[in-house]
Amino acid sequence: MNMIISAIAQGLIWSLLALGLFISYRVLNVADMSTEGSFTLGGAVGVTAITMGLNPFLAVILALIAGALAGAVTGFLITKLNISSLLAGILTMTGLYSINLRVMGKANVNLLGLDTIFSGVKAWNLPRHMDTILIGALFVLVIIALYSIFFKTEFGQALIATGDNQAMARSLGISTNMMTTIGLMMANGVIALSGAVIAQSNGYADIQMSG
């Protein structure tokens, strides 16, 4: 039974990663390799922010912003420099390796003795893994709710149209370059957020945490 609960807990927090990949791979239909670097970037920014004394939830928000900026770089390479999405993602991912090392200052940073987003729930003395389940479910439900609202808007439908058929989207007056960039920013932002949450769950961030 404990193994099943542990699997549910891990599945919930890792599903955040899948929610980010959903936008780039399913909605935009873009093979975005930069997501691997964004995941580690989220963990690096989140953990480093906590070690600097920032609130763990604020650290997650900063990670999301950092991931969105990484997505913007990939979007720029694709839309402005006409580099293929696969190569643009690889270039961003490669560059992020050095940035992640710079952010952390070393290959591994731990959160030993520091508060995380799970600390408050752990104080409730719940059964093992329940803190991860509750926090994971909270983030998943919030992101799914935001997705549901966003994709019902005109802007969200324009993003979907861009992924389905760019030529048709352009004929309807949609700026496909802008939509592609924004979509990649959203995807990488959520993926970086998942990296920050998982790093706090594990108690450390590592330069190799994505692979």
mmCIF file with all atom_site columns, C-alpha atoms in Angstrom:
data_model
loop_
_atom_site.group_PDB
_atom_site.id
_atom_site.type_symbol
_atom_site.label_atom_id
_atom_site.label_alt_id
_atom_site.label_comp_id
_atom_site.label_asym_id
_atom_site.label_entity_id
_atom_site.label_seq_id
_atom_site.pdbx_PDB_ins_code
_atom_site.Cartn_x
_atom_site.Cartn_y
_atom_site.Cartn_z
_atom_site.occupancy
_atom_site.B_iso_or_equiv
_atom_site.pdbx_formal_charge
_atom_site.auth_seq_id
_atom_site.auth_comp_id
_atom_site.auth_asym_id
_atom_site.auth_atom_id
_atom_site.pdbx_PDB_model_num
ATOM 1   C CA . MET A 1 1   ? 0.000   0.000  0.000   1.00 0.00 ? 1   MET A CA 1
ATOM 2   C CA . ASN A 1 2   ? 2.834   2.367  0.829   1.00 0.00 ? 2   ASN A CA 1
ATOM 3   C CA . MET A 1 3   ? 4.317   1.733  -2.613  1.00 0.00 ? 3   MET A CA 1
ATOM 4   C CA . ILE A 1 4   ? 1.020   2.652  -4.292  1.00 0.00 ? 4   ILE A CA 1
ATOM 5   C CA . ILE A 1 5   ? 0.749   5.899  -2.310  1.00 0.00 ? 5   ILE A CA 1
ATOM 6   C CA . SER A 1 6   ? 4.359   6.739  -3.157  1.00 0.00 ? 6   SER A CA 1
ATOM 7   C CA . ALA A 1 7   ? 3.668   6.102  -6.861  1.00 0.00 ? 7   ALA A CA 1
ATOM 8   C CA . ILE A 1 8   ? 0.621   8.399  -6.754  1.00 0.00 ? 8   ILE A CA 1
ATOM 9   C CA . ALA A 1 9   ? 2.655   11.120 -5.044  1.00 0.00 ? 9   ALA A CA 1
ATOM 10  C CA . GLN A 1 10  ? 5.453   10.937 -7.591  1.00 0.00 ? 10  GLN A CA 1
ATOM 11  C CA . GLY A 1 11  ? 2.987   10.707 -10.458 1.00 0.00 ? 11  GLY A CA 1
ATOM 12  C CA . LEU A 1 12  ? 1.259   13.910 -9.390  1.00 0.00 ? 12  LEU A CA 1
ATOM 13  C CA . ILE A 1 13  ? 4.364   16.067 -9.190  1.00 0.00 ? 13  ILE A CA 1
ATOM 14  C CA . TRP A 1 14  ? 5.846   14.609 -12.401 1.00 0.00 ? 14  TRP A CA 1
ATOM 15  C CA . SER A 1 15  ? 2.554   15.184 -14.207 1.00 0.00 ? 15  SER A CA 1
ATOM 16  C CA . LEU A 1 16  ? 3.395   18.887 -13.995 1.00 0.00 ? 16  LEU A CA 1
ATOM 17  C CA . LEU A 1 17  ? 6.156   18.164 -16.491 1.00 0.00 ? 17  LEU A CA 1
ATOM 18  C CA . ALA A 1 18  ? 3.660   16.457 -18.795 1.00 0.00 ? 18  ALA A CA 1
ATOM 19  C CA . LEU A 1 19  ? 1.361   19.495 -18.611 1.00 0.00 ? 19  LEU A CA 1
ATOM 20  C CA . GLY A 1 20  ? 4.195   21.676 -19.874 1.00 0.00 ? 20  GLY A CA 1
ATOM 21  C CA . LEU A 1 21  ? 5.108   19.279 -22.661 1.00 0.00 ? 21  LEU A CA 1
ATOM 22  C CA . PHE A 1 22  ? 1.439   19.173 -23.679 1.00 0.00 ? 22  PHE A CA 1
ATOM 23  C CA . ILE A 1 23  ? 1.610   22.735 -24.991 1.00 0.00 ? 23  ILE A CA 1
ATOM 24  C CA . SER A 1 24  ? 4.794   22.409 -27.036 1.00 0.00 ? 24  SER A CA 1
ATOM 25  C CA . TYR A 1 25  ? 4.336   18.876 -28.384 1.00 0.00 ? 25  TYR A CA 1
ATOM 26  C CA . ARG A 1 26  ? 0.536   18.601 -28.624 1.00 0.00 ? 26  ARG A CA 1
ATOM 27  C CA . VAL A 1 27  ? -0.847  22.121 -29.016 1.00 0.00 ? 27  VAL A CA 1
ATOM 28  C CA . LEU A 1 28  ? 1.984   23.762 -30.984 1.00 0.00 ? 28  LEU A CA 1
ATOM 29  C CA . ASN A 1 29  ? 3.193   20.530 -32.592 1.00 0.00 ? 29  ASN A CA 1
ATOM 30  C CA . VAL A 1 30  ? 6.799   21.636 -32.001 1.00 0.00 ? 30  VAL A CA 1
ATOM 31  C CA . ALA A 1 31  ? 9.620   19.288 -31.003 1.00 0.00 ? 31  ALA A CA 1
ATOM 32  C CA . ASP A 1 32  ? 11.066  21.568 -28.344 1.00 0.00 ? 32  ASP A CA 1
ATOM 33  C CA . MET A 1 33  ? 14.283  20.081 -26.960 1.00 0.00 ? 33  MET A CA 1
ATOM 34  C CA . SER A 1 34  ? 14.927  23.152 -24.801 1.00 0.00 ? 34  SER A CA 1
ATOM 35  C CA . THR A 1 35  ? 12.437  21.761 -22.278 1.00 0.00 ? 35  THR A CA 1
ATOM 36  C CA . GLU A 1 36  ? 15.168  19.493 -20.915 1.00 0.00 ? 36  GLU A CA 1
ATOM 37  C CA . GLY A 1 37  ? 17.268  22.506 -19.994 1.00 0.00 ? 37  GLY A CA 1
ATOM 38  C CA . SER A 1 38  ? 14.238  24.424 -18.707 1.00 0.00 ? 38  SER A CA 1
ATOM 39  C CA . PHE A 1 39  ? 13.409  21.639 -16.267 1.00 0.00 ? 39  PHE A CA 1
ATOM 40  C CA . THR A 1 40  ? 16.857  21.852 -14.703 1.00 0.00 ? 40  THR A CA 1
ATOM 41  C CA . LEU A 1 41  ? 16.711  25.661 -14.849 1.00 0.00 ? 41  LEU A CA 1
ATOM 42  C CA . GLY A 1 42  ? 13.525  25.608 -12.788 1.00 0.00 ? 42  GLY A CA 1
ATOM 43  C CA . GLY A 1 43  ? 15.133  23.409 -10.182 1.00 0.00 ? 43  GLY A CA 1
ATOM 44  C CA . ALA A 1 44  ? 18.288  25.540 -10.107 1.00 0.00 ? 44  ALA A CA 1
ATOM 45  C CA . VAL A 1 45  ? 16.437  28.849 -9.773  1.00 0.00 ? 45  VAL A CA 1
ATOM 46  C CA . GLY A 1 46  ? 13.957  27.482 -7.236  1.00 0.00 ? 46  GLY A CA 1
ATOM 47  C CA . VAL A 1 47  ? 16.536  25.920 -4.948  1.00 0.00 ? 47  VAL A CA 1
ATOM 48  C CA . THR A 1 48  ? 18.992  28.819 -5.218  1.00 0.00 ? 48  THR A CA 1
ATOM 49  C CA . ALA A 1 49  ? 16.236  31.296 -4.385  1.00 0.00 ? 49  ALA A CA 1
ATOM 50  C CA . ILE A 1 50  ? 15.348  29.337 -1.243  1.00 0.00 ? 50  ILE A CA 1
ATOM 51  C CA . THR A 1 51  ? 18.992  29.189 -0.127  1.00 0.00 ? 51  THR A CA 1
ATOM 52  C CA . MET A 1 52  ? 19.035  32.987 -0.486  1.00 0.00 ? 52  MET A CA 1
ATOM 53  C CA . GLY A 1 53  ? 16.168  33.238 1.986   1.00 0.00 ? 53  GLY A CA 1
ATOM 54  C CA . LEU A 1 54  ? 13.213  33.721 -0.365  1.00 0.00 ? 54  LEU A CA 1
ATOM 55  C CA . ASN A 1 55  ? 9.785   32.199 0.234   1.00 0.00 ? 55  ASN A CA 1
ATOM 56  C CA . PRO A 1 56  ? 9.515   28.702 -1.350  1.00 0.00 ? 56  PRO A CA 1
ATOM 57  C CA . PHE A 1 57  ? 6.354   29.647 -3.286  1.00 0.00 ? 57  PHE A CA 1
ATOM 58  C CA . LEU A 1 58  ? 8.032   32.799 -4.575  1.00 0.00 ? 58  LEU A CA 1
ATOM 59  C CA . ALA A 1 59  ? 10.939  30.596 -5.630  1.00 0.00 ? 59  ALA A CA 1
ATOM 60  C CA . VAL A 1 60  ? 8.529   28.525 -7.731  1.00 0.00 ? 60  VAL A CA 1
ATOM 61  C CA . ILE A 1 61  ? 7.184   31.676 -9.401  1.00 0.00 ? 61  ILE A CA 1
ATOM 62  C CA . LEU A 1 62  ? 10.734  32.848 -10.173 1.00 0.00 ? 62  LEU A CA 1
ATOM 63  C CA . ALA A 1 63  ? 11.455  29.436 -11.682 1.00 0.00 ? 63  ALA A CA 1
ATOM 64  C CA . LEU A 1 64  ? 8.368   29.757 -13.892 1.00 0.00 ? 64  LEU A CA 1
ATOM 65  C CA . ILE A 1 65  ? 9.534   33.185 -15.102 1.00 0.00 ? 65  ILE A CA 1
ATOM 66  C CA . ALA A 1 66  ? 13.040  31.871 -15.815 1.00 0.00 ? 66  ALA A CA 1
ATOM 67  C CA . GLY A 1 67  ? 11.583  28.984 -17.816 1.00 0.00 ? 67  GLY A CA 1
ATOM 68  C CA . ALA A 1 68  ? 9.376   31.373 -19.794 1.00 0.00 ? 68  ALA A CA 1
ATOM 69  C CA . LEU A 1 69  ? 12.447  33.446 -20.699 1.00 0.00 ? 69  LEU A CA 1
ATOM 70  C CA . ALA A 1 70  ? 14.188  30.290 -21.906 1.00 0.00 ? 70  ALA A CA 1
ATOM 71  C CA . GLY A 1 71  ? 11.144  29.532 -24.054 1.00 0.00 ? 71  GLY A CA 1
ATOM 72  C CA . ALA A 1 72  ? 11.283  33.058 -25.448 1.00 0.00 ? 72  ALA A CA 1
ATOM 73  C CA . VAL A 1 73  ? 14.872  32.443 -26.579 1.00 0.00 ? 73  VAL A CA 1
ATOM 74  C CA . THR A 1 74  ? 13.820  29.289 -28.426 1.00 0.00 ? 74  THR A CA 1
ATOM 75  C CA . GLY A 1 75  ? 10.891  31.157 -29.952 1.00 0.00 ? 75  GLY A CA 1
ATOM 76  C CA . PHE A 1 76  ? 13.230  33.923 -31.127 1.00 0.00 ? 76  PHE A CA 1
ATOM 77  C CA . LEU A 1 77  ? 15.564  31.414 -32.775 1.00 0.00 ? 77  LEU A CA 1
ATOM 78  C CA . ILE A 1 78  ? 12.640  29.757 -34.557 1.00 0.00 ? 78  ILE A CA 1
ATOM 79  C CA . THR A 1 79  ? 10.638  32.798 -35.638 1.00 0.00 ? 79  THR A CA 1
ATOM 80  C CA . LYS A 1 80  ? 13.289  35.474 -36.191 1.00 0.00 ? 80  LYS A CA 1
ATOM 81  C CA . LEU A 1 81  ? 16.356  33.485 -37.238 1.00 0.00 ? 81  LEU A CA 1
ATOM 82  C CA . ASN A 1 82  ? 14.392  30.788 -39.105 1.00 0.00 ? 82  ASN A CA 1
ATOM 83  C CA . ILE A 1 83  ? 16.210  27.972 -37.336 1.00 0.00 ? 83  ILE A CA 1
ATOM 84  C CA . SER A 1 84  ? 14.366  24.654 -37.265 1.00 0.00 ? 84  SER A CA 1
ATOM 85  C CA . SER A 1 85  ? 12.531  23.969 -34.009 1.00 0.00 ? 85  SER A CA 1
ATOM 86  C CA . LEU A 1 86  ? 14.639  20.892 -33.270 1.00 0.00 ? 86  LEU A CA 1
ATOM 87  C CA . LEU A 1 87  ? 17.961  22.699 -33.705 1.00 0.00 ? 87  LEU A CA 1
ATOM 88  C CA . ALA A 1 88  ? 16.720  25.821 -31.892 1.00 0.00 ? 88  ALA A CA 1
ATOM 89  C CA . GLY A 1 89  ? 15.713  23.691 -28.910 1.00 0.00 ? 89  GLY A CA 1
ATOM 90  C CA . ILE A 1 90  ? 19.080  21.959 -28.848 1.00 0.00 ? 90  ILE A CA 1
ATOM 91  C CA . LEU A 1 91  ? 20.903  25.299 -28.968 1.00 0.00 ? 91  LEU A CA 1
ATOM 92  C CA . THR A 1 92  ? 18.861  26.661 -26.068 1.00 0.00 ? 92  THR A CA 1
ATOM 93  C CA . MET A 1 93  ? 19.256  23.444 -24.080 1.00 0.00 ? 93  MET A CA 1
ATOM 94  C CA . THR A 1 94  ? 23.029  23.531 -24.568 1.00 0.00 ? 94  THR A CA 1
ATOM 95  C CA . GLY A 1 95  ? 23.236  27.162 -23.511 1.00 0.00 ? 95  GLY A CA 1
ATOM 96  C CA . LEU A 1 96  ? 21.095  26.503 -20.445 1.00 0.00 ? 96  LEU A CA 1
ATOM 97  C CA . TYR A 1 97  ? 23.614  23.978 -19.152 1.00 0.00 ? 97  TYR A CA 1
ATOM 98  C CA . SER A 1 98  ? 26.124  26.759 -18.535 1.00 0.00 ? 98  SER A CA 1
ATOM 99  C CA . ILE A 1 99  ? 23.434  29.076 -17.198 1.00 0.00 ? 99  ILE A CA 1
ATOM 100 C CA . ASN A 1 100 ? 22.217  26.427 -14.743 1.00 0.00 ? 100 ASN A CA 1
ATOM 101 C CA . LEU A 1 101 ? 25.738  25.946 -13.442 1.00 0.00 ? 101 LEU A CA 1
ATOM 102 C CA . ARG A 1 102 ? 26.087  29.699 -13.092 1.00 0.00 ? 102 ARG A CA 1
ATOM 103 C CA . VAL A 1 103 ? 22.791  29.979 -11.190 1.00 0.00 ? 103 VAL A CA 1
ATOM 104 C CA . MET A 1 104 ? 23.675  27.228 -8.706  1.00 0.00 ? 104 MET A CA 1
ATOM 105 C CA . GLY A 1 105 ? 27.375  28.018 -8.507  1.00 0.00 ? 105 GLY A CA 1
ATOM 106 C CA . LYS A 1 106 ? 28.115  24.284 -8.418  1.00 0.00 ? 106 LYS A CA 1
ATOM 107 C CA . ALA A 1 107 ? 26.726  21.019 -9.762  1.00 0.00 ? 107 ALA A CA 1
ATOM 108 C CA . ASN A 1 108 ? 24.503  20.275 -6.766  1.00 0.00 ? 108 ASN A CA 1
ATOM 109 C CA . VAL A 1 109 ? 22.680  22.428 -4.202  1.00 0.00 ? 109 VAL A CA 1
ATOM 110 C CA . ASN A 1 110 ? 20.700  20.904 -1.319  1.00 0.00 ? 110 ASN A CA 1
ATOM 111 C CA . LEU A 1 111 ? 17.910  22.258 0.873   1.00 0.00 ? 111 LEU A CA 1
ATOM 112 C CA . LEU A 1 112 ? 18.960  20.573 4.099   1.00 0.00 ? 112 LEU A CA 1
ATOM 113 C CA . GLY A 1 113 ? 17.365  22.385 7.042   1.00 0.00 ? 113 GLY A CA 1
ATOM 114 C CA . LEU A 1 114 ? 15.509  24.882 4.822   1.00 0.00 ? 114 LEU A CA 1
ATOM 115 C CA . ASP A 1 115 ? 11.767  25.321 4.379   1.00 0.00 ? 115 ASP A CA 1
ATOM 116 C CA . THR A 1 116 ? 10.110  24.190 1.149   1.00 0.00 ? 116 THR A CA 1
ATOM 117 C CA . ILE A 1 117 ? 6.562   24.313 -0.181  1.00 0.00 ? 117 ILE A CA 1
ATOM 118 C CA . PHE A 1 118 ? 6.065   20.943 1.529   1.00 0.00 ? 118 PHE A CA 1
ATOM 119 C CA . SER A 1 119 ? 7.205   22.070 4.994   1.00 0.00 ? 119 SER A CA 1
ATOM 120 C CA . GLY A 1 120 ? 3.886   23.542 6.079   1.00 0.00 ? 120 GLY A CA 1
ATOM 121 C CA . VAL A 1 121 ? 1.969   20.369 5.186   1.00 0.00 ? 121 VAL A CA 1
ATOM 122 C CA . LYS A 1 122 ? 4.537   18.160 6.906   1.00 0.00 ? 122 LYS A CA 1
ATOM 123 C CA . ALA A 1 123 ? 3.819   20.028 10.141  1.00 0.00 ? 123 ALA A CA 1
ATOM 124 C CA . TRP A 1 124 ? 0.308   18.525 10.053  1.00 0.00 ? 124 TRP A CA 1
ATOM 125 C CA . ASN A 1 125 ? 1.807   15.098 10.784  1.00 0.00 ? 125 ASN A CA 1
ATOM 126 C CA . LEU A 1 126 ? -0.069  13.434 7.928   1.00 0.00 ? 126 LEU A CA 1
ATOM 127 C CA . PRO A 1 127 ? 0.724   9.887  6.739   1.00 0.00 ? 127 PRO A CA 1
ATOM 128 C CA . ARG A 1 128 ? 3.874   9.465  4.662   1.00 0.00 ? 128 ARG A CA 1
ATOM 129 C CA . HIS A 1 129 ? 3.779   10.949 1.139   1.00 0.00 ? 129 HIS A CA 1
ATOM 130 C CA . MET A 1 130 ? 0.505   12.795 1.815   1.00 0.00 ? 130 MET A CA 1
ATOM 131 C CA . ASP A 1 131 ? 2.307   16.144 1.774   1.00 0.00 ? 131 ASP A CA 1
ATOM 132 C CA . THR A 1 132 ? 3.535   15.438 -1.753  1.00 0.00 ? 132 THR A CA 1
ATOM 133 C CA . ILE A 1 133 ? 0.080   14.282 -2.855  1.00 0.00 ? 133 ILE A CA 1
ATOM 134 C CA . LEU A 1 134 ? -1.642  17.400 -1.503  1.00 0.00 ? 134 LEU A CA 1
ATOM 135 C CA . ILE A 1 135 ? 0.853   19.889 -2.932  1.00 0.00 ? 135 ILE A CA 1
ATOM 136 C CA . GLY A 1 136 ? 1.097   18.006 -6.222  1.00 0.00 ? 136 GLY A CA 1
ATOM 137 C CA . ALA A 1 137 ? -2.678  17.848 -6.587  1.00 0.00 ? 137 ALA A CA 1
ATOM 138 C CA . LEU A 1 138 ? -2.940  21.566 -5.803  1.00 0.00 ? 138 LEU A CA 1
ATOM 139 C CA . PHE A 1 139 ? -0.482  22.571 -8.536  1.00 0.00 ? 139 PHE A CA 1
ATOM 140 C CA . VAL A 1 140 ? -1.971  20.143 -11.075 1.00 0.00 ? 140 VAL A CA 1
ATOM 141 C CA . LEU A 1 141 ? -5.538  21.323 -10.472 1.00 0.00 ? 141 LEU A CA 1
ATOM 142 C CA . VAL A 1 142 ? -4.551  24.999 -10.665 1.00 0.00 ? 142 VAL A CA 1
ATOM 143 C CA . ILE A 1 143 ? -2.660  24.539 -13.949 1.00 0.00 ? 143 ILE A CA 1
ATOM 144 C CA . ILE A 1 144 ? -5.430  22.435 -15.514 1.00 0.00 ? 144 ILE A CA 1
ATOM 145 C CA . ALA A 1 145 ? -8.000  25.055 -14.469 1.00 0.00 ? 145 ALA A CA 1
ATOM 146 C CA . LEU A 1 146 ? -5.890  27.832 -16.002 1.00 0.00 ? 146 LEU A CA 1
ATOM 147 C CA . TYR A 1 147 ? -5.454  25.791 -19.197 1.00 0.00 ? 147 TYR A CA 1
ATOM 148 C CA . SER A 1 148 ? -9.205  25.199 -19.377 1.00 0.00 ? 148 SER A CA 1
ATOM 149 C CA . ILE A 1 149 ? -9.940  28.895 -19.056 1.00 0.00 ? 149 ILE A CA 1
ATOM 150 C CA . PHE A 1 150 ? -7.149  30.006 -21.406 1.00 0.00 ? 150 PHE A CA 1
ATOM 151 C CA . PHE A 1 151 ? -7.900  27.635 -24.283 1.00 0.00 ? 151 PHE A CA 1
ATOM 152 C CA . LYS A 1 152 ? -11.537 28.729 -24.310 1.00 0.00 ? 152 LYS A CA 1
ATOM 153 C CA . THR A 1 153 ? -10.493 32.312 -25.014 1.00 0.00 ? 153 THR A CA 1
ATOM 154 C CA . GLU A 1 154 ? -9.980  33.787 -28.473 1.00 0.00 ? 154 GLU A CA 1
ATOM 155 C CA . PHE A 1 155 ? -6.250  34.013 -27.787 1.00 0.00 ? 155 PHE A CA 1
ATOM 156 C CA . GLY A 1 156 ? -6.107  30.382 -26.724 1.00 0.00 ? 156 GLY A CA 1
ATOM 157 C CA . GLN A 1 157 ? -7.986  29.293 -29.843 1.00 0.00 ? 157 GLN A CA 1
ATOM 158 C CA . ALA A 1 158 ? -5.496  31.265 -31.937 1.00 0.00 ? 158 ALA A CA 1
ATOM 159 C CA . LEU A 1 159 ? -2.674  29.327 -30.279 1.00 0.00 ? 159 LEU A CA 1
ATOM 160 C CA . ILE A 1 160 ? -4.395  26.038 -31.086 1.00 0.00 ? 160 ILE A CA 1
ATOM 161 C CA . ALA A 1 161 ? -4.961  27.141 -34.690 1.00 0.00 ? 161 ALA A CA 1
ATOM 162 C CA . THR A 1 162 ? -1.258  27.989 -35.015 1.00 0.00 ? 162 THR A CA 1
ATOM 163 C CA . GLY A 1 163 ? -0.317  24.476 -33.993 1.00 0.00 ? 163 GLY A CA 1
ATOM 164 C CA . ASP A 1 164 ? -2.920  22.867 -36.248 1.00 0.00 ? 164 ASP A CA 1
ATOM 165 C CA . ASN A 1 165 ? -2.216  24.772 -39.452 1.00 0.00 ? 165 ASN A CA 1
ATOM 166 C CA . GLN A 1 166 ? 0.039   27.830 -39.589 1.00 0.00 ? 166 GLN A CA 1
ATOM 167 C CA . ALA A 1 167 ? -0.924  28.743 -43.162 1.00 0.00 ? 167 ALA A CA 1
ATOM 168 C CA . MET A 1 168 ? -4.610  28.777 -42.259 1.00 0.00 ? 168 MET A CA 1
ATOM 169 C CA . ALA A 1 169 ? -3.901  30.692 -39.058 1.00 0.00 ? 169 ALA A CA 1
ATOM 170 C CA . ARG A 1 170 ? -1.985  33.371 -40.978 1.00 0.00 ? 170 ARG A CA 1
ATOM 171 C CA . SER A 1 171 ? -4.850  33.678 -43.488 1.00 0.00 ? 171 SER A CA 1
ATOM 172 C CA . LEU A 1 172 ? -7.121  34.470 -40.525 1.00 0.00 ? 172 LEU A CA 1
ATOM 173 C CA . GLY A 1 173 ? -4.843  37.301 -39.447 1.00 0.00 ? 173 GLY A CA 1
ATOM 174 C CA . ILE A 1 174 ? -3.140  35.433 -36.608 1.00 0.00 ? 174 ILE A CA 1
ATOM 175 C CA . SER A 1 175 ? 0.495   36.286 -35.911 1.00 0.00 ? 175 SER A CA 1
ATOM 176 C CA . THR A 1 176 ? 1.872   32.757 -35.908 1.00 0.00 ? 176 THR A CA 1
ATOM 177 C CA . ASN A 1 177 ? 5.349   33.927 -34.911 1.00 0.00 ? 177 ASN A CA 1
ATOM 178 C CA . MET A 1 178 ? 3.994   35.606 -31.799 1.00 0.00 ? 178 MET A CA 1
ATOM 179 C CA . MET A 1 179 ? 1.778   32.614 -30.987 1.00 0.00 ? 179 MET A CA 1
ATOM 180 C CA . THR A 1 180 ? 4.675   30.196 -31.373 1.00 0.00 ? 180 THR A CA 1
ATOM 181 C CA . THR A 1 181 ? 6.855   32.258 -29.054 1.00 0.00 ? 181 THR A CA 1
ATOM 182 C CA . ILE A 1 182 ? 4.130   32.685 -26.443 1.00 0.00 ? 182 ILE A CA 1
ATOM 183 C CA . GLY A 1 183 ? 3.295   28.986 -26.600 1.00 0.00 ? 183 GLY A CA 1
ATOM 184 C CA . LEU A 1 184 ? 6.926   28.043 -26.047 1.00 0.00 ? 184 LEU A CA 1
ATOM 185 C CA . MET A 1 185 ? 7.153   30.483 -23.156 1.00 0.00 ? 185 MET A CA 1
ATOM 186 C CA . MET A 1 186 ? 4.090   28.894 -21.552 1.00 0.00 ? 186 MET A CA 1
ATOM 187 C CA . ALA A 1 187 ? 5.417   25.373 -22.070 1.00 0.00 ? 187 ALA A CA 1
ATOM 188 C CA . ASN A 1 188 ? 8.889   26.078 -20.735 1.00 0.00 ? 188 ASN A CA 1
ATOM 189 C CA . GLY A 1 189 ? 7.476   28.114 -17.869 1.00 0.00 ? 189 GLY A CA 1
ATOM 190 C CA . VAL A 1 190 ? 5.329   25.223 -16.654 1.00 0.00 ? 190 VAL A CA 1
ATOM 191 C CA . ILE A 1 191 ? 8.200   22.784 -17.144 1.00 0.00 ? 191 ILE A CA 1
ATOM 192 C CA . ALA A 1 192 ? 10.524  25.004 -15.104 1.00 0.00 ? 192 ALA A CA 1
ATOM 193 C CA . LEU A 1 193 ? 7.822   25.198 -12.446 1.00 0.00 ? 193 LEU A CA 1
ATOM 194 C CA . SER A 1 194 ? 7.720   21.403 -12.356 1.00 0.00 ? 194 SER A CA 1
ATOM 195 C CA . GLY A 1 195 ? 11.503  21.362 -11.982 1.00 0.00 ? 195 GLY A CA 1
ATOM 196 C CA . ALA A 1 196 ? 11.279  23.700 -8.975  1.00 0.00 ? 196 ALA A CA 1
ATOM 197 C CA . VAL A 1 197 ? 8.529   21.617 -7.333  1.00 0.00 ? 197 VAL A CA 1
ATOM 198 C CA . ILE A 1 198 ? 10.358  18.331 -7.900  1.00 0.00 ? 198 ILE A CA 1
ATOM 199 C CA . ALA A 1 199 ? 13.662  19.794 -6.654  1.00 0.00 ? 199 ALA A CA 1
ATOM 200 C CA . GLN A 1 200 ? 11.956  20.922 -3.453  1.00 0.00 ? 200 GLN A CA 1
ATOM 201 C CA . SER A 1 201 ? 10.365  17.499 -3.089  1.00 0.00 ? 201 SER A CA 1
ATOM 202 C CA . ASN A 1 202 ? 13.742  15.798 -3.525  1.00 0.00 ? 202 ASN A CA 1
ATOM 203 C CA . GLY A 1 203 ? 15.509  18.310 -1.289  1.00 0.00 ? 203 GLY A CA 1
ATOM 204 C CA . TYR A 1 204 ? 18.128  19.291 -3.858  1.00 0.00 ? 204 TYR A CA 1
ATOM 205 C CA . ALA A 1 205 ? 18.779  20.496 -7.398  1.00 0.00 ? 205 ALA A CA 1
ATOM 206 C CA . ASP A 1 206 ? 21.359  18.811 -9.581  1.00 0.00 ? 206 ASP A CA 1
ATOM 207 C CA . ILE A 1 207 ? 22.803  19.819 -12.942 1.00 0.00 ? 207 ILE A CA 1
ATOM 208 C CA . GLN A 1 208 ? 21.894  16.351 -14.243 1.00 0.00 ? 208 GLN A CA 1
ATOM 209 C CA . MET A 1 209 ? 18.364  16.238 -12.793 1.00 0.00 ? 209 MET A CA 1
ATOM 210 C CA . SER A 1 210 ? 16.755  16.275 -16.244 1.00 0.00 ? 210 SER A CA 1
ATOM 211 C CA . GLY A 1 211 ? 18.603  13.258 -17.531 1.00 0.00 ? 211 GLY A CA 1
#
